[in-house]
C-alpha atoms as one frame of an Amber mdcrd trajectory, in Angstrom:
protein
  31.033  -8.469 -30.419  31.541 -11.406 -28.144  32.070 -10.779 -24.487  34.065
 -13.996 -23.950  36.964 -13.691 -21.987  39.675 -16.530 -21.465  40.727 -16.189
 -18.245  44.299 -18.716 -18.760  46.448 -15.808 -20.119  46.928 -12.350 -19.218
  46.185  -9.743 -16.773  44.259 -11.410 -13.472  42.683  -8.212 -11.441  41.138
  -6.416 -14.053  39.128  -9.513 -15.525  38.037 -10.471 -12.052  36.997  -7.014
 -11.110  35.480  -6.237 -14.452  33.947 -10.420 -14.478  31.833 -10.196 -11.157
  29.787  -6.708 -11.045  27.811  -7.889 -13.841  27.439 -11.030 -11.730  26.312
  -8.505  -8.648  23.650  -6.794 -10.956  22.358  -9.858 -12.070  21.809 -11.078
  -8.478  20.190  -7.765  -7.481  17.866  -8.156 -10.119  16.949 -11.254  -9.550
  16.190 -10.706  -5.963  13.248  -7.874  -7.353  11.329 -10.530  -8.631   9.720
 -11.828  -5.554   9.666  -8.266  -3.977   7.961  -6.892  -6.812   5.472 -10.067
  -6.186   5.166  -8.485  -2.847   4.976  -5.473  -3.443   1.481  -5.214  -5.576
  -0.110  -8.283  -3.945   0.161  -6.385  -0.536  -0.840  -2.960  -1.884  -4.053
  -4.179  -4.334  -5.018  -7.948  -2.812  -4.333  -7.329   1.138  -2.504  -9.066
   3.937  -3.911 -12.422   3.788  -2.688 -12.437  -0.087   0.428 -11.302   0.889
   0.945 -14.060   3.329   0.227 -16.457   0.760   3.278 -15.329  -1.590   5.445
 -15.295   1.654   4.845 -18.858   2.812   4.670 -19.848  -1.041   7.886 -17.835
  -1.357   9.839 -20.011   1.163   9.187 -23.201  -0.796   9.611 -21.584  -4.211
  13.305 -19.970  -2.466  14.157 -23.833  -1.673  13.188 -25.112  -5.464  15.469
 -22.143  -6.452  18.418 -22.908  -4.007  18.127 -25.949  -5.579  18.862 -24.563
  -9.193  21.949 -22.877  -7.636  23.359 -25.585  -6.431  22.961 -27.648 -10.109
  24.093 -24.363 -11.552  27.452 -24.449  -9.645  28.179 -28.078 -11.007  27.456
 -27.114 -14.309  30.002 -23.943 -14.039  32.550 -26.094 -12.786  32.505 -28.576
 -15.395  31.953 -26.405 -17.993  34.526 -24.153 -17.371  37.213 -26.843 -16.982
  36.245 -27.843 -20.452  36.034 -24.137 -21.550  40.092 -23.976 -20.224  40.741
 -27.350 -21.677  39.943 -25.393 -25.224  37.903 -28.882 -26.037  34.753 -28.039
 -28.391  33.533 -31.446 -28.256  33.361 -32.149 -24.500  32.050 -28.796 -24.190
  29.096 -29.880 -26.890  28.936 -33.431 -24.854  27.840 -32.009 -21.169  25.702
 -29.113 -22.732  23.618 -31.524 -23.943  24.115 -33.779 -21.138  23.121 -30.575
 -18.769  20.054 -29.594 -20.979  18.778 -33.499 -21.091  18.791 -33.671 -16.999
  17.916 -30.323 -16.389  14.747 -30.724 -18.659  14.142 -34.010 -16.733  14.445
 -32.202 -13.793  12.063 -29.639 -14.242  10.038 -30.872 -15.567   9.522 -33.961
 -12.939   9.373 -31.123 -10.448   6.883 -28.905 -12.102   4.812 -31.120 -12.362
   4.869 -33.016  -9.341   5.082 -29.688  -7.098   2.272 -28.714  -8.874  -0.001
 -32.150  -7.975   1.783 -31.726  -4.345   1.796 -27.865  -3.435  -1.326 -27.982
  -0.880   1.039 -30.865   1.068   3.803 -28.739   0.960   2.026 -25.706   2.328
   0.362 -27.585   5.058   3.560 -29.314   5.925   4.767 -25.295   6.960   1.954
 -24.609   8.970   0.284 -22.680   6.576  -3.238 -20.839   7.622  -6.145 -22.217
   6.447  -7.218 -18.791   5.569  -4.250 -18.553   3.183  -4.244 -22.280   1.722
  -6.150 -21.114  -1.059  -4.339 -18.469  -2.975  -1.003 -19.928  -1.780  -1.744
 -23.450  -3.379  -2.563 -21.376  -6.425   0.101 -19.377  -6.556   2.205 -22.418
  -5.972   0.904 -24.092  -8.554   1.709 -21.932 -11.040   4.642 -21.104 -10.279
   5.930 -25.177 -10.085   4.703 -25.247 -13.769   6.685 -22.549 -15.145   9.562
 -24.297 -12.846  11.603 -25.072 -16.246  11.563 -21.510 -17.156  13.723 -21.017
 -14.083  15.707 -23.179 -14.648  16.289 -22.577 -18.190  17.197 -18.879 -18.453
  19.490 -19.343 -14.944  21.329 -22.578 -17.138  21.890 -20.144 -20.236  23.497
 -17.138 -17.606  25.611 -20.520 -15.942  26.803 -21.721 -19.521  27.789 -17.834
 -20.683  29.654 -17.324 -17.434  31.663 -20.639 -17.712  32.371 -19.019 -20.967
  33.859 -15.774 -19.438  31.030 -13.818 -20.556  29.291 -12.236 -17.467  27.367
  -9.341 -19.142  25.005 -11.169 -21.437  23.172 -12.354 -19.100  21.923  -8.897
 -17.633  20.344  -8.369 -20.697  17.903 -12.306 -19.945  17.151 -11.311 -16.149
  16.372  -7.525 -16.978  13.973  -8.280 -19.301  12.522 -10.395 -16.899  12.180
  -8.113 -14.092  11.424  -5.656 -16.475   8.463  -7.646 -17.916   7.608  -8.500
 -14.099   6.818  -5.115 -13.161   4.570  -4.440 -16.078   2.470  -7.373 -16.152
   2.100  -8.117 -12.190  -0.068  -4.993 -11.821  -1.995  -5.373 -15.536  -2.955
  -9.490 -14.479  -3.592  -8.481 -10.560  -5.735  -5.778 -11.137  -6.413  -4.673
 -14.846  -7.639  -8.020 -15.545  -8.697  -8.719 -12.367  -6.751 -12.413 -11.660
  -5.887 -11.592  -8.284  -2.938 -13.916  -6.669  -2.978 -16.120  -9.590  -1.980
 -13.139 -11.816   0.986 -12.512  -9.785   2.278 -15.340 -10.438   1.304 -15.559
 -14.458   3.387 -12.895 -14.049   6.296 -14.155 -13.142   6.176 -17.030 -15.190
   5.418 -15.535 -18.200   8.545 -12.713 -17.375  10.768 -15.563 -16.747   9.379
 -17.406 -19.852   9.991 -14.813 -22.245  13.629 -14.344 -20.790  14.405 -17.813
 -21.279  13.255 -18.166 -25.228  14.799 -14.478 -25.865  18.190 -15.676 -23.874
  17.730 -18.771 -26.295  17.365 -16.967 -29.217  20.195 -14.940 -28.584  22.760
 -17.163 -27.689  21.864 -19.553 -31.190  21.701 -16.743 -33.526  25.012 -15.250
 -32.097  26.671 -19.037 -31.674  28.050 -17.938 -28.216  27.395 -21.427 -26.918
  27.685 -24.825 -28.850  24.034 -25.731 -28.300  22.584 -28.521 -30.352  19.804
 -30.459 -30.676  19.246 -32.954 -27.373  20.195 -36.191 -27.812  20.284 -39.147
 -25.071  23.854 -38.307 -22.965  26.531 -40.838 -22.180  25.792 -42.516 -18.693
  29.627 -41.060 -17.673  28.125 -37.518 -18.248  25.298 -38.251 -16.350  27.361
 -39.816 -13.766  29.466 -36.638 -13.377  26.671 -34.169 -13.355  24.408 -36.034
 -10.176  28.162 -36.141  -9.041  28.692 -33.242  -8.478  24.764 -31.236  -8.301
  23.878 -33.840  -5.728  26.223 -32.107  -3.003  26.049 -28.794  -4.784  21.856
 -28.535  -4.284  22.486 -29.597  -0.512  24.857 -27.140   0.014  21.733 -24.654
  -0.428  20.068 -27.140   1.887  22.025 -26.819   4.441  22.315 -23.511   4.266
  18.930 -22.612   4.567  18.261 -25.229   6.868  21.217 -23.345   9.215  19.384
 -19.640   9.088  16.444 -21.366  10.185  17.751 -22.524  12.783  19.621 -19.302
  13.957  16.074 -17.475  14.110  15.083 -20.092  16.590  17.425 -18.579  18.250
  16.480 -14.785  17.126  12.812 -15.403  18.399  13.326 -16.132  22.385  13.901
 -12.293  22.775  10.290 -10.992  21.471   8.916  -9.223  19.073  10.932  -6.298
  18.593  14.537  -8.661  18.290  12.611 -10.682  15.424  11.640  -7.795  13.402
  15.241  -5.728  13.969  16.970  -8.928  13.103  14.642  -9.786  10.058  15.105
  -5.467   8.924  19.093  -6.730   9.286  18.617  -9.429   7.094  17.357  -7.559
   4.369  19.789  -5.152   4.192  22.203  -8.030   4.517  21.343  -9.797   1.582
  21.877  -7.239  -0.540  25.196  -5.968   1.561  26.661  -9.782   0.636  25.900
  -9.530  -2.990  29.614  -8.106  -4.300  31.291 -11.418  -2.227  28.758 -13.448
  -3.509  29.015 -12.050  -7.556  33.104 -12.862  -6.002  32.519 -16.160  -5.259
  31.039 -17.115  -8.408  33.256 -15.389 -10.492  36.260 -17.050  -9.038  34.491
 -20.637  -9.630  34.616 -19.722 -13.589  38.238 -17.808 -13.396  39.854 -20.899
 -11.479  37.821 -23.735 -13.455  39.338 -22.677 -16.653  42.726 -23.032 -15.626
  42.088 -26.059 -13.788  40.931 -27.490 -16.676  44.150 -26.935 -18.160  46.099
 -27.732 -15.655  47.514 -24.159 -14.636  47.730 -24.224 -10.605  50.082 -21.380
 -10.344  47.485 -19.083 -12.020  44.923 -20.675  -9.574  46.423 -19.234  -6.615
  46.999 -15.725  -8.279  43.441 -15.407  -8.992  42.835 -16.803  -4.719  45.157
 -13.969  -3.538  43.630 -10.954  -6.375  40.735 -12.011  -5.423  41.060 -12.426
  -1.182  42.283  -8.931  -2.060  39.887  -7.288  -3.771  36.986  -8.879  -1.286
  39.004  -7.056   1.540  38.745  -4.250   0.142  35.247  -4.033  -0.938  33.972
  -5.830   2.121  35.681  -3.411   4.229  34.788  -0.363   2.569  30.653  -1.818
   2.871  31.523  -2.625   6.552  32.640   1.033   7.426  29.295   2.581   5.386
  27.215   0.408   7.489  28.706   1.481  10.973  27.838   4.690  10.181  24.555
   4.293   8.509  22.706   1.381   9.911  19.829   3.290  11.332  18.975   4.482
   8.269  18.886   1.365   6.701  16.885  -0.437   9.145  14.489   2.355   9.176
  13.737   1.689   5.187  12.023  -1.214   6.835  10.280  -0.642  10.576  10.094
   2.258  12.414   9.605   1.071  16.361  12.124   1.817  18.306  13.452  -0.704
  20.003  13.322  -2.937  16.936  15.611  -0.052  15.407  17.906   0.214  18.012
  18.485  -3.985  18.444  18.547  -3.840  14.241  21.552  -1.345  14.041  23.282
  -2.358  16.856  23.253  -6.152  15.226  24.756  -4.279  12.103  27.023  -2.211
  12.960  28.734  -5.262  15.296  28.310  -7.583  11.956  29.300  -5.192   9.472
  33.102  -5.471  10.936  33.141  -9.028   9.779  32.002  -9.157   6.598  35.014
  -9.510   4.934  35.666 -12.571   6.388  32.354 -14.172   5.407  33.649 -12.731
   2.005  36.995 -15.141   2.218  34.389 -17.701   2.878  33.053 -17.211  -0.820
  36.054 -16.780  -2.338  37.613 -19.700  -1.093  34.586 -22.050  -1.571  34.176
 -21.072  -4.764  38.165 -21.802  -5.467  37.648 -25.337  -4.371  34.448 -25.837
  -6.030  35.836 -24.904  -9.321  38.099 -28.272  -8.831  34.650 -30.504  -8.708
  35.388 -31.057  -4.777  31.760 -30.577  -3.717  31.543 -32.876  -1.316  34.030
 -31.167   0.423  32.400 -27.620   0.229  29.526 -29.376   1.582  31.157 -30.341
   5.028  32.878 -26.707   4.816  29.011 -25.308   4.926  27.841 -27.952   7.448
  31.139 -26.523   9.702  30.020 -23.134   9.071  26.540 -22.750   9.658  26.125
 -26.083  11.811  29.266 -25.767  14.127  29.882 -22.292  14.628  27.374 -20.136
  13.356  24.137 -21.640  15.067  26.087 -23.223  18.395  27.910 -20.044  18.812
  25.187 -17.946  17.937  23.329 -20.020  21.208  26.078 -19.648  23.096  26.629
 -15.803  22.983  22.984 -14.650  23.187  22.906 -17.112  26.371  25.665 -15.441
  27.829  25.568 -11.619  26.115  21.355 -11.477  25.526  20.834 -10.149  22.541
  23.809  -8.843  21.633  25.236 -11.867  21.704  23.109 -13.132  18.074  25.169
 -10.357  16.431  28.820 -11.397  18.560  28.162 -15.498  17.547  27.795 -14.435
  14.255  30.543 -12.512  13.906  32.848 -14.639  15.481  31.294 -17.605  13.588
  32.767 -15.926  10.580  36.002 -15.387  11.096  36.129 -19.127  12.529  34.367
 -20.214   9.298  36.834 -18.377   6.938  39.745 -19.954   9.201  38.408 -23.117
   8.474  37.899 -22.918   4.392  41.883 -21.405   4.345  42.789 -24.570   6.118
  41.222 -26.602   3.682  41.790 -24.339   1.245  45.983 -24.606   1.731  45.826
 -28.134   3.219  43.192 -29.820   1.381  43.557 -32.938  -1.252  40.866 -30.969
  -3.617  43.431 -30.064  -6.318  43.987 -34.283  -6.922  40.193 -34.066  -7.928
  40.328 -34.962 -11.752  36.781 -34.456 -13.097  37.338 -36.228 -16.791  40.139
 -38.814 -16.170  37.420 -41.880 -17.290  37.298 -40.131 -20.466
């Protein structure tokens, strides 16, 4: 039975609710893969193996962030023609996606691979560790259109209103991950390079099954590639160019706030980096949100249904209140705990929950942020999302972030951030209400 929804007609809250935790589990499972990476390498190679997958990791996270971003434009566009009800245009950029994503990954595999010592030496890596990092690396570049491929099928069911099939690609994947990572480390003795077989065999085998699947069931109108139109092509570096440096500038931004983390020592850097953790996985629900919203709102964009646009905003500003608030509240009262999952000193521990528990307050306006961006994205206005993210992390978060801990000391990192967000989500609603994004018109040269 097909798990399509069309989100242009009917109830809006129950959809959106029942549209983005499959969206949230499919995040959380993607984020195992590299901790399951880390996980055996530390406990059967050592440290200096382990340090290899984490400065590999930070290049492989960027090359990923990347994906995202291209994913976004094709959930936009897809979804508009998904709402517009039009088979054929829907046909036209699927093949138009598949043609420059293959490009694209393959271009980068291959070059990444040829270029991964560079890379790793361009971050400072220790010579100690160049060796099984470049090989790790390596490997994992040439499985880069894996990556891309199974996270394209999830983007192309989702645009369809189908959010659950996907669980089914990425758990196999992790699944497969956890199996083979210690069998190739260990049983077979490949060391670092088996790690990463590992993962690109999992991810492999996720991508053909996902393939497989979608054909046989005719749940997207996949055909064979064929050379696209140069206005399909147009659109898609249109809108992925801005869409991949969103990612860029967002991870460019929380490097730049743990310049700030690492003036106070030691025990700041590894309570903030504890927080971190925990806060990845605390911003999954606004970030499943924020993606489901993009899909929701493109459909009726794309046929022309405004009204229904800002339903789903307010439903969903809503429902992220009342999540975000709900997560908030746990972590005030259990942020010890959760930083002690990670380290155990004690001032670490103490800077770690106190950082949470002022943080945790906020969250649900960092949620608005995602809900809102992902409103205005769905109306191809990437560009403008862009400057939104270069406002939020480059304006407020990492200034203010200076600012406080200048005048507050430490506690000022968790004060900067927290009042960074609430500027931040001020700043999207302004857009958001004031904006020119809802003249963008994606296909009018069609």
């Amino acid at each position: 039975m097909s798990q399509q929804q069309d989100f242009t007609q009917g109830n809006i809250l129950k959809p959106l609710i029942i549209f983005s935790w499959p969206i949230m589990l499919t995040n959380l499972l993607q984020t195992s893969f590299q901790f399951t990476d880390s996980l055996w390498v530390g406990n059967l190679l050592g440290e200096t193996a382990l340090g290899a997958v984490a400065v590999s990791s930070t290049i492989i996270f960027t090359m990923l962030s990347f994906v995202i971003g291209l994913n976004n434009a094709s959930l936009t566009i897809l979804s508009q023609q998904k709402g517009k009800d039009n088979d054929e245009g829907l046909r036209r950029y699927l093949n138009a996606f598949v043609v420059v994503l293959s490009i694209l990954s393959l271009s980068l595999g291959v070059a990444g691979s040829f270029f991964a010592e560079e890379l790793l030496r361009l971050l400072g890596t220790p010579e100690g560790m160049m060796a099984p990092a470049t090989a790790y690396l390596q490997i994992n570049f040439l499985g880069m259109i894996f990556l891309f491929g199974y996270n394209f099928i999830a983007t192309t069911l989702r645009a369809m209103g189908d959010s659950k099939t996907p669980i089914r690609f990425v758990f196999i994947a992790v699944l497969l991950n956890i199996v083979l990572d210690p069998l190739l480390i260990a049983g077979l003795d490949m060391g670092i390079e088996g790690a990463a077989y590992a993962t690109i065999l999992s991810q492999g085998s996720a991508f053909l099954y996902g393939l497989f699947f979608v054909l046989r069931r005719g749940l997207a109108p996949f055909t064979m590639p064929s050379l696209p139109k140069k206005i399909e092509v147009g659109l898609i570096l249109r809108l992925g160019i801005p869409s991949g440096l969103q990612m860029a500038v967002i991870s460019g931004g929380v490097a730049a706030i743990m310049s700030v983390v690492t003036t106070f020592g030691e025990d700041v850097v590894a309570g903030f980096s504890a927080a971190q953790r925990l806060d990845s996985l605390i911003m999954l629900p606004a970030m499943a949100l924020g993606t489901a919203v993009n899909s929701m709102a493109g459909q009726n964009i794309g046929v022309g249904n405004w009204a229904r646009v800002n339903v789903i905003t307010k439903y969903a500003v809503m429902y992220n209140f009342a999540v975000m608030i709900g997560i908030g509240l746990f972590i005030v009262i259990f942020a010890e705990y959760g930083i002690q999952m990670f380290i155990q000193d004690e001032e670490a521990v103490e800077f770690g929950t106190r950082y949470l528990q002022i943080v945790a307050l906020c969250y649900p306006f960092l949620g608005i942020n995602f809900v809102l961006n992902g409103i205005v994205r769905a109306s191809g206005a990437m560009y403008q999302v862009l400057v939104l993210n270069i406002i939020s992390f480059w304006v407020l978060r990492y200034p203010l972030t200076s600012l406080f801990s200048g005048l507050f000391g430490d506690t000022g990192i968790a004060l900067g951030m927290g009042v960074s967000f609430m500027l931040g989500s001020l700043a999207a609603y302004l857009y958001y209400r004031f904006g020119k994004w809802r003249e963008k018109e994606l296909f009018k040269e069609e």
